[in-house]
Tab-separated table of C-alpha atoms and ligand atoms in Angstrom:
chain	number	residue	atom	x	y	z
A	1056	MET	CA	4.438	-10.937	-14.947
A	1057	LYS	CA	1.847	-12.294	-12.363
A	1058	LYS	CA	-2.030	-10.322	-13.233
A	1059	LEU	CA	-2.366	-7.524	-10.434
A	1060	VAL	CA	-3.517	-7.762	-7.298
A	1061	VAL	CA	-5.098	-4.896	-6.171
A	1062	ILE	CA	-4.620	-5.223	-1.926
A	1063	THR	CA	-7.258	-2.679	0.240
A	1064	GLY	CA	-6.626	-1.764	4.697
A	1065	ALA	CA	-2.093	-2.425	3.673
A	1066	SER	CA	-1.182	-0.955	6.319
A	1067	SER	CA	-1.130	-3.012	8.786
A	1068	GLY	CA	-2.276	-6.475	10.237
A	1069	PHE	CA	-3.942	-8.644	7.666
A	1070	GLY	CA	-3.718	-6.182	4.314
A	1071	MET	CA	0.311	-6.029	5.081
A	1072	ALA	CA	0.546	-9.750	5.316
A	1073	MET	CA	-1.232	-10.043	1.830
A	1074	ALA	CA	0.891	-7.554	0.516
A	1075	LYS	CA	4.087	-8.546	2.053
A	1076	GLN	CA	3.433	-12.576	0.693
A	1077	PHE	CA	2.436	-11.421	-3.260
A	1078	ALA	CA	5.049	-10.101	-3.468
A	1079	ALA	CA	7.371	-11.687	-2.654
A	1080	ASP	CA	5.988	-14.250	-4.859
A	1081	GLY	CA	6.122	-11.703	-7.898
A	1082	TYR	CA	3.204	-10.601	-8.368
A	1083	PRO	CA	2.574	-6.484	-8.914
A	1084	LEU	CA	0.184	-5.100	-6.313
A	1085	LEU	CA	-1.911	-2.059	-5.833
A	1086	LEU	CA	-1.813	-1.314	-1.729
A	1087	LEU	CA	-5.016	1.336	-0.459
A	1088	ALA	CA	-5.141	2.218	2.535
A	1089	ARG	CA	-5.167	6.156	4.657
A	1090	ARG	CA	-1.428	6.118	6.120
A	1091	VAL	CA	0.928	5.466	2.749
A	1092	GLU	CA	3.423	5.767	4.445
A	1093	LYS	CA	3.195	2.917	6.419
A	1094	MET	CA	2.786	0.905	2.476
A	1095	GLU	CA	5.270	2.439	0.994
A	1096	GLU	CA	7.784	1.712	4.317
A	1097	MET	CA	7.452	-1.987	2.892
A	1098	ASN	CA	9.089	-0.433	-0.709
A	1099	LEU	CA	7.770	-4.340	-2.176
A	1100	PRO	CA	8.842	-4.262	-5.728
A	1101	ASN	CA	6.350	-4.202	-8.451
A	1102	THR	CA	3.623	-2.062	-6.017
A	1103	MET	CA	1.583	1.278	-6.291
A	1104	CYS	CA	0.843	2.668	-3.290
A	1105	ARG	CA	-2.387	5.178	-2.553
A	1106	LYS	CA	-3.570	6.850	0.367
A	1107	VAL	CA	-7.157	5.807	-0.282
A	1108	ASP	CA	-10.252	5.723	2.193
A	1109	VAL	CA	-12.255	2.618	0.367
A	1110	THR	CA	-14.976	4.906	1.238
A	1111	ASP	CA	-14.405	7.557	-1.141
A	1112	ALA	CA	-15.857	5.768	-4.552
A	1113	LYS	CA	-14.012	7.977	-6.751
A	1114	ALA	CA	-10.645	7.771	-5.835
A	1115	PHE	CA	-10.216	3.951	-5.339
A	1116	GLU	CA	-11.981	3.377	-9.638
A	1117	LEU	CA	-8.575	6.294	-10.074
A	1118	ALA	CA	-6.197	4.621	-7.695
A	1119	VAL	CA	-7.438	1.212	-9.384
A	1120	SER	CA	-7.361	2.276	-13.086
A	1121	GLU	CA	-3.372	4.229	-12.539
A	1122	ALA	CA	-2.156	0.489	-11.180
A	1123	GLU	CA	-4.178	-1.095	-14.601
A	1124	ALA	CA	-2.880	0.722	-16.612
A	1125	VAL	CA	0.646	-0.258	-15.443
A	1126	TYR	CA	-0.144	-3.951	-14.558
A	1127	GLY	CA	-2.713	-4.997	-16.870
A	1128	LYS	CA	-6.558	-5.925	-14.855
A	1129	THR	CA	-6.862	-6.770	-11.922
A	1130	ASP	CA	-7.335	-10.396	-11.390
A	1131	LEU	CA	-7.753	-10.583	-7.558
A	1132	LEU	CA	-9.178	-7.513	-5.512
A	1133	VAL	CA	-9.019	-8.306	-1.614
A	1134	ASN	CA	-11.786	-6.075	-0.266
A	1135	ASN	CA	-9.794	-6.367	3.449
A	1136	ALA	CA	-9.768	-2.836	4.932
A	1137	GLY	CA	-12.471	-2.992	7.642
A	1138	VAL	CA	-13.372	-1.349	11.338
A	1139	MET	CA	-14.785	-2.795	14.748
A	1140	LEU	CA	-15.312	-0.453	17.256
A	1141	LEU	CA	-17.532	-2.646	19.474
A	1142	GLY	CA	-19.946	-1.668	21.998
A	1143	SER	CA	-24.321	-2.474	22.242
A	1144	ILE	CA	-26.735	-0.701	20.885
A	1145	GLU	CA	-27.922	1.107	23.646
A	1146	GLU	CA	-24.279	2.674	24.905
A	1147	GLN	CA	-22.650	3.071	21.411
A	1148	ASP	CA	-22.251	6.323	19.678
A	1149	PRO	CA	-24.737	6.159	16.192
A	1150	MET	CA	-21.571	7.768	14.465
A	1151	GLU	CA	-19.596	4.736	14.732
A	1152	TRP	CA	-22.182	1.845	13.993
A	1153	LYS	CA	-22.313	4.634	10.789
A	1154	LYS	CA	-18.297	4.641	10.004
A	1155	MET	CA	-18.346	0.333	10.272
A	1156	LEU	CA	-21.679	0.573	8.066
A	1157	ASP	CA	-19.821	2.712	5.442
A	1158	VAL	CA	-16.176	1.011	5.546
A	1159	ASN	CA	-16.905	-2.484	6.430
A	1160	VAL	CA	-19.854	-2.401	3.607
A	1161	LEU	CA	-20.008	0.212	1.300
A	1162	GLY	CA	-16.522	-0.170	1.359
A	1163	VAL	CA	-16.700	-3.545	0.039
A	1164	MET	CA	-19.325	-2.508	-2.589
A	1165	ASN	CA	-17.065	0.106	-3.774
A	1166	GLY	CA	-13.987	-2.265	-5.002
A	1167	MET	CA	-16.441	-4.979	-5.932
A	1168	LYS	CA	-17.855	-2.292	-8.311
A	1169	ILE	CA	-14.649	-1.029	-10.066
A	1170	VAL	CA	-13.530	-4.487	-10.563
A	1171	MET	CA	-16.840	-6.724	-11.671
A	1172	ASN	CA	-17.718	-5.731	-14.745
A	1173	ASP	CA	-14.104	-6.400	-16.650
A	1174	MET	CA	-14.220	-9.933	-14.878
A	1175	LYS	CA	-17.175	-10.623	-16.186
A	1176	GLU	CA	-15.774	-9.185	-19.916
A	1177	ARG	CA	-12.720	-11.233	-19.324
A	1178	LYS	CA	-14.284	-14.083	-18.327
A	1179	SER	CA	-11.705	-14.335	-15.174
A	1180	GLY	CA	-11.026	-12.913	-12.180
A	1181	THR	CA	-11.455	-13.451	-8.278
A	1182	ILE	CA	-12.843	-11.275	-5.263
A	1183	ILE	CA	-12.117	-12.021	-1.909
A	1184	ASN	CA	-14.342	-10.210	0.920
A	1185	VAL	CA	-13.164	-9.949	4.168
A	1186	SER	CA	-15.696	-10.757	6.168
A	1187	SER	CA	-15.271	-12.570	10.374
A	1188	ILE	CA	-16.190	-15.113	12.116
A	1189	ALA	CA	-18.787	-12.153	13.471
A	1190	GLY	CA	-20.126	-13.093	10.570
A	1191	VAL	CA	-21.427	-15.873	10.833
A	1192	GLN	CA	-22.749	-15.726	14.115
A	1193	PRO	CA	-22.837	-13.577	17.251
A	1194	PHE	CA	-20.860	-12.107	19.774
A	1195	GLY	CA	-21.598	-9.423	22.838
A	1196	ASN	CA	-20.718	-5.973	22.121
A	1197	HIS	CA	-20.236	-6.702	18.349
A	1198	ALA	CA	-24.126	-5.514	17.795
A	1199	ALA	CA	-23.211	-2.373	14.697
A	1200	TYR	CA	-20.166	-4.970	13.748
A	1201	CYS	CA	-21.754	-8.019	13.344
A	1202	ALA	CA	-24.720	-6.490	10.876
A	1203	SER	CA	-21.812	-4.478	8.807
A	1204	LYS	CA	-19.527	-8.683	8.639
A	1205	TYR	CA	-23.225	-10.223	8.250
A	1206	GLY	CA	-24.051	-7.597	5.660
A	1207	VAL	CA	-19.953	-8.784	3.867
A	1208	THR	CA	-21.142	-12.185	4.278
A	1209	GLY	CA	-24.824	-11.586	2.022
A	1210	LEU	CA	-23.568	-9.102	-0.436
A	1211	THR	CA	-20.776	-11.861	-0.860
A	1212	ALA	CA	-22.849	-15.018	-0.801
A	1213	VAL	CA	-25.668	-12.527	-4.039
A	1214	ALA	CA	-22.586	-12.039	-5.693
A	1215	ARG	CA	-21.387	-15.478	-6.103
A	1216	GLY	CA	-24.440	-16.766	-6.802
A	1217	GLU	CA	-24.260	-13.901	-9.438
A	1218	MET	CA	-20.946	-13.781	-10.827
A	1219	SER	CA	-19.977	-17.849	-11.184
A	1220	ALA	CA	-21.969	-17.969	-15.031
A	1221	HIS	CA	-18.964	-15.528	-15.938
A	1222	ASN	CA	-16.292	-17.617	-14.364
A	1223	VAL	CA	-15.763	-15.588	-11.927
A	1224	ARG	CA	-14.494	-16.250	-8.178
A	1225	VAL	CA	-16.300	-14.072	-5.346
A	1226	LEU	CA	-15.111	-15.817	-1.303
A	1227	SER	CA	-15.370	-15.140	2.394
A	1228	VAL	CA	-12.713	-15.389	4.748
A	1229	ASN	CA	-14.745	-14.654	7.673
A	1230	PRO	CA	-11.599	-14.818	10.088
A	1231	GLY	CA	-12.063	-15.484	13.990
A	1232	ALA	CA	-10.009	-13.207	16.854
A	1233	VAL	CA	-6.575	-12.383	15.456
A	1234	ALA	CA	-3.599	-10.412	17.111
A	1235	THR	CA	-3.263	-6.634	15.093
A	1236	GLU	CA	-4.286	-2.817	15.228
A	1237	LEU	CA	-7.991	-3.768	15.005
A	1238	LEU	CA	-9.113	-4.158	18.694
A	1239	GLY	CA	-7.493	-0.667	19.190
A	1240	HIS	CA	-9.693	1.437	18.028
A	1241	THR	CA	-12.978	0.626	20.526
A	1242	THR	CA	-13.266	3.388	22.325
A	1243	ASP	CA	-14.599	1.487	25.149
A	1244	PRO	CA	-11.490	0.578	27.743
A	1245	ASN	CA	-14.258	-1.810	29.604
A	1246	ILE	CA	-14.777	-3.901	26.327
A	1247	ILE	CA	-11.556	-3.896	25.475
A	1248	ASP	CA	-10.571	-5.606	28.715
A	1249	ALA	CA	-13.350	-8.213	28.259
A	1250	TYR	CA	-13.010	-8.568	24.834
A	1251	ASN	CA	-8.404	-10.162	25.780
A	1252	ASP	CA	-10.217	-11.853	29.046
A	1253	TRP	CA	-12.202	-13.230	26.387
A	1254	LYS	CA	-8.580	-14.943	24.333
A	1255	GLU	CA	-7.233	-15.887	27.447
A	1256	SER	CA	-10.248	-17.407	29.075
A	1257	VAL	CA	-9.861	-19.713	24.861
A	1258	GLY	CA	-6.671	-20.748	25.731
A	1259	ALA	CA	-4.077	-18.282	23.793
A	1260	VAL	CA	-5.012	-16.800	20.029
A	1261	ASN	CA	-1.694	-18.270	18.448
A	1262	ILE	CA	-2.928	-17.945	14.952
A	1263	THR	CA	-1.601	-14.708	13.021
A	1264	ALA	CA	-2.345	-12.329	10.331
A	1265	ASP	CA	0.693	-13.992	8.283
A	1266	ASP	CA	-1.384	-17.651	8.532
A	1267	VAL	CA	-5.218	-15.666	7.178
A	1268	ALA	CA	-2.738	-14.613	4.061
A	1269	THR	CA	-1.393	-17.619	3.434
A	1270	THR	CA	-4.673	-18.886	3.406
A	1271	ILE	CA	-6.427	-16.150	1.007
A	1272	LYS	CA	-2.913	-16.649	-1.287
A	1273	PHE	CA	-4.008	-20.047	-1.612
A	1274	ALA	CA	-7.650	-20.369	-1.816
A	1275	TYR	CA	-6.584	-17.921	-5.451
A	1276	GLU	CA	-3.871	-19.947	-6.218
A	1277	LEU	CA	-6.322	-22.651	-6.509
A	1278	PRO	CA	-7.171	-23.559	-10.188
A	1279	GLN	CA	-10.077	-20.724	-11.694
A	1280	ALA	CA	-12.439	-23.634	-11.566
A	1281	VAL	CA	-12.052	-23.590	-8.218
A	1282	SER	CA	-14.104	-21.635	-5.218
A	1283	LEU	CA	-13.293	-22.022	-1.604
A	1284	ARG	CA	-17.156	-20.301	-1.240
A	1285	GLN	CA	-16.535	-18.902	1.978
A	1286	ILE	CA	-13.117	-20.086	5.059
A	1287	ILE	CA	-13.522	-19.848	8.056
A	1288	ILE	CA	-10.801	-19.825	9.871
A	1289	THR	CA	-9.593	-19.624	13.961
A	1290	ASP	CA	-7.516	-19.467	16.079
A	1291	THR	CA	-7.594	-24.281	17.297
A	1292	MET	CA	-8.293	-23.297	20.844
A	1293	GLN	CA	-10.981	-20.198	19.658
A	1294	ASP	CA	-14.044	-22.669	21.336
A	1295	ALA	CA	-16.533	-19.884	20.134
B	1550	NDP	P1	-6.681	-3.608	11.134
B	1550	NDP	O1	-6.556	-2.615	12.219
B	1550	NDP	O2	-4.797	-4.201	11.735
B	1550	NDP	O3	-6.092	-3.360	9.810
B	1550	NDP	C1	-7.099	-2.896	9.315
B	1550	NDP	C2	-6.735	-2.071	7.441
B	1550	NDP	O4	-7.980	-1.284	7.215
B	1550	NDP	C3	-5.515	-1.155	7.913
B	1550	NDP	O5	-4.694	-0.803	7.045
B	1550	NDP	C4	-6.579	0.326	7.734
B	1550	NDP	O6	-5.352	1.234	7.269
B	1550	NDP	C5	-7.295	-0.477	6.770
B	1550	NDP	N1	-8.950	0.636	6.894
B	1550	NDP	C6	-9.663	0.854	8.226
B	1550	NDP	N2	-10.178	1.880	7.428
B	1550	NDP	C7	-10.151	2.098	6.194
B	1550	NDP	C8	-10.516	3.430	5.085
B	1550	NDP	N3	-11.871	3.726	5.739
B	1550	NDP	N4	-10.170	3.011	4.149
B	1550	NDP	C9	-8.901	2.567	3.425
B	1550	NDP	N5	-8.535	1.643	4.389
B	1550	NDP	C10	-9.083	1.487	5.234
B	1550	NDP	O7	-6.958	-5.329	11.193
B	1550	NDP	P2	-7.112	-6.472	10.627
B	1550	NDP	O8	-5.793	-6.198	9.846
B	1550	NDP	O9	-7.409	-7.608	11.517
B	1550	NDP	O10	-8.123	-6.360	9.846
B	1550	NDP	C11	-8.471	-6.540	8.420
B	1550	NDP	C12	-9.957	-7.010	7.634
B	1550	NDP	O11	-9.954	-8.406	8.855
B	1550	NDP	C13	-11.016	-6.096	8.515
B	1550	NDP	O12	-12.385	-6.029	7.415
B	1550	NDP	C14	-11.791	-6.621	10.265
B	1550	NDP	O13	-12.890	-6.502	10.005
B	1550	NDP	C15	-11.012	-8.426	9.560
B	1550	NDP	N6	-11.310	-9.494	10.652
B	1550	NDP	C16	-9.989	-8.928	11.488
B	1550	NDP	C17	-9.733	-10.420	12.630
B	1550	NDP	C18	-9.226	-9.684	13.414
B	1550	NDP	O14	-9.216	-10.109	14.888
B	1550	NDP	N7	-7.779	-9.564	13.548
B	1550	NDP	C19	-11.082	-10.628	12.531
B	1550	NDP	C20	-11.718	-11.351	11.513
B	1550	NDP	C21	-12.313	-9.997	10.841
B	1550	NDP	P3	-5.890	3.312	7.702
B	1550	NDP	O15	-6.011	3.192	8.619
B	1550	NDP	O16	-4.114	3.452	7.056
B	1550	NDP	O17	-6.441	3.482	6.800
């Protein structure tokens, strides 16, 4: 059997698309998110689904050790779970900033801490952190989201350097706009409208969650000696 792949945020969007593609290729999976029923409904083979909030480091660790007891050590961790609550600093509820920093940054670090020592010892393994194009360039109404995603870009780059001597890959994937449930969590309807107007103004967003999943799987399946350190992937028609 292939080695264990752990995917956070697998109940929707990129995570769900990755789960289907990896399962179709025979990888055993641990899928994590809060809506466990969405992951179970996929009914994928050799797959353990656990209701885990990535900010809960203990629950995260427990789920990983449960899956490793069945499928062996984690060879790929995709830290994909994330939230995007758009707003400006002067208008947005600080609880929304906190939520994004907790889930998008600390949730990623929780996952990394769980698998890194084992990967170091085995001198093998891959961690792929899903950041965003908003983790390398600014966008209006994205201040706290950018803070979280620049954070992911930064911590991934540091960990990549630290893990390189141990033959462990640490990559960031920085997608542009892709239609998923992500925008739906923003609480200000005017910002949602403005975002959708922007998407229309750039032409079309034809890129899909499946395209992002295919790219992540491709990066993982390259030989361990090949590290696509940072992948910025957008719709061809996205101008910014
Ligand atoms: P979705 O909203 O479709 O999926 C987000 C996933 O994250 C869901 O499965 C959700 O599951 C999970 N999640 C959210 N909070 C938590 C939490 N506290 N603990 C565990 N799981 C959580 O969005 P996408 O698929 O688009 O987003 C995936 C990643 O890609 C995110 O990090 C996002 O920031 C990033 N991204 C997305 C872009 C886009 O345009 N779509 C562009 C750039 C980056 P549940 O609610 O069941 O817990």
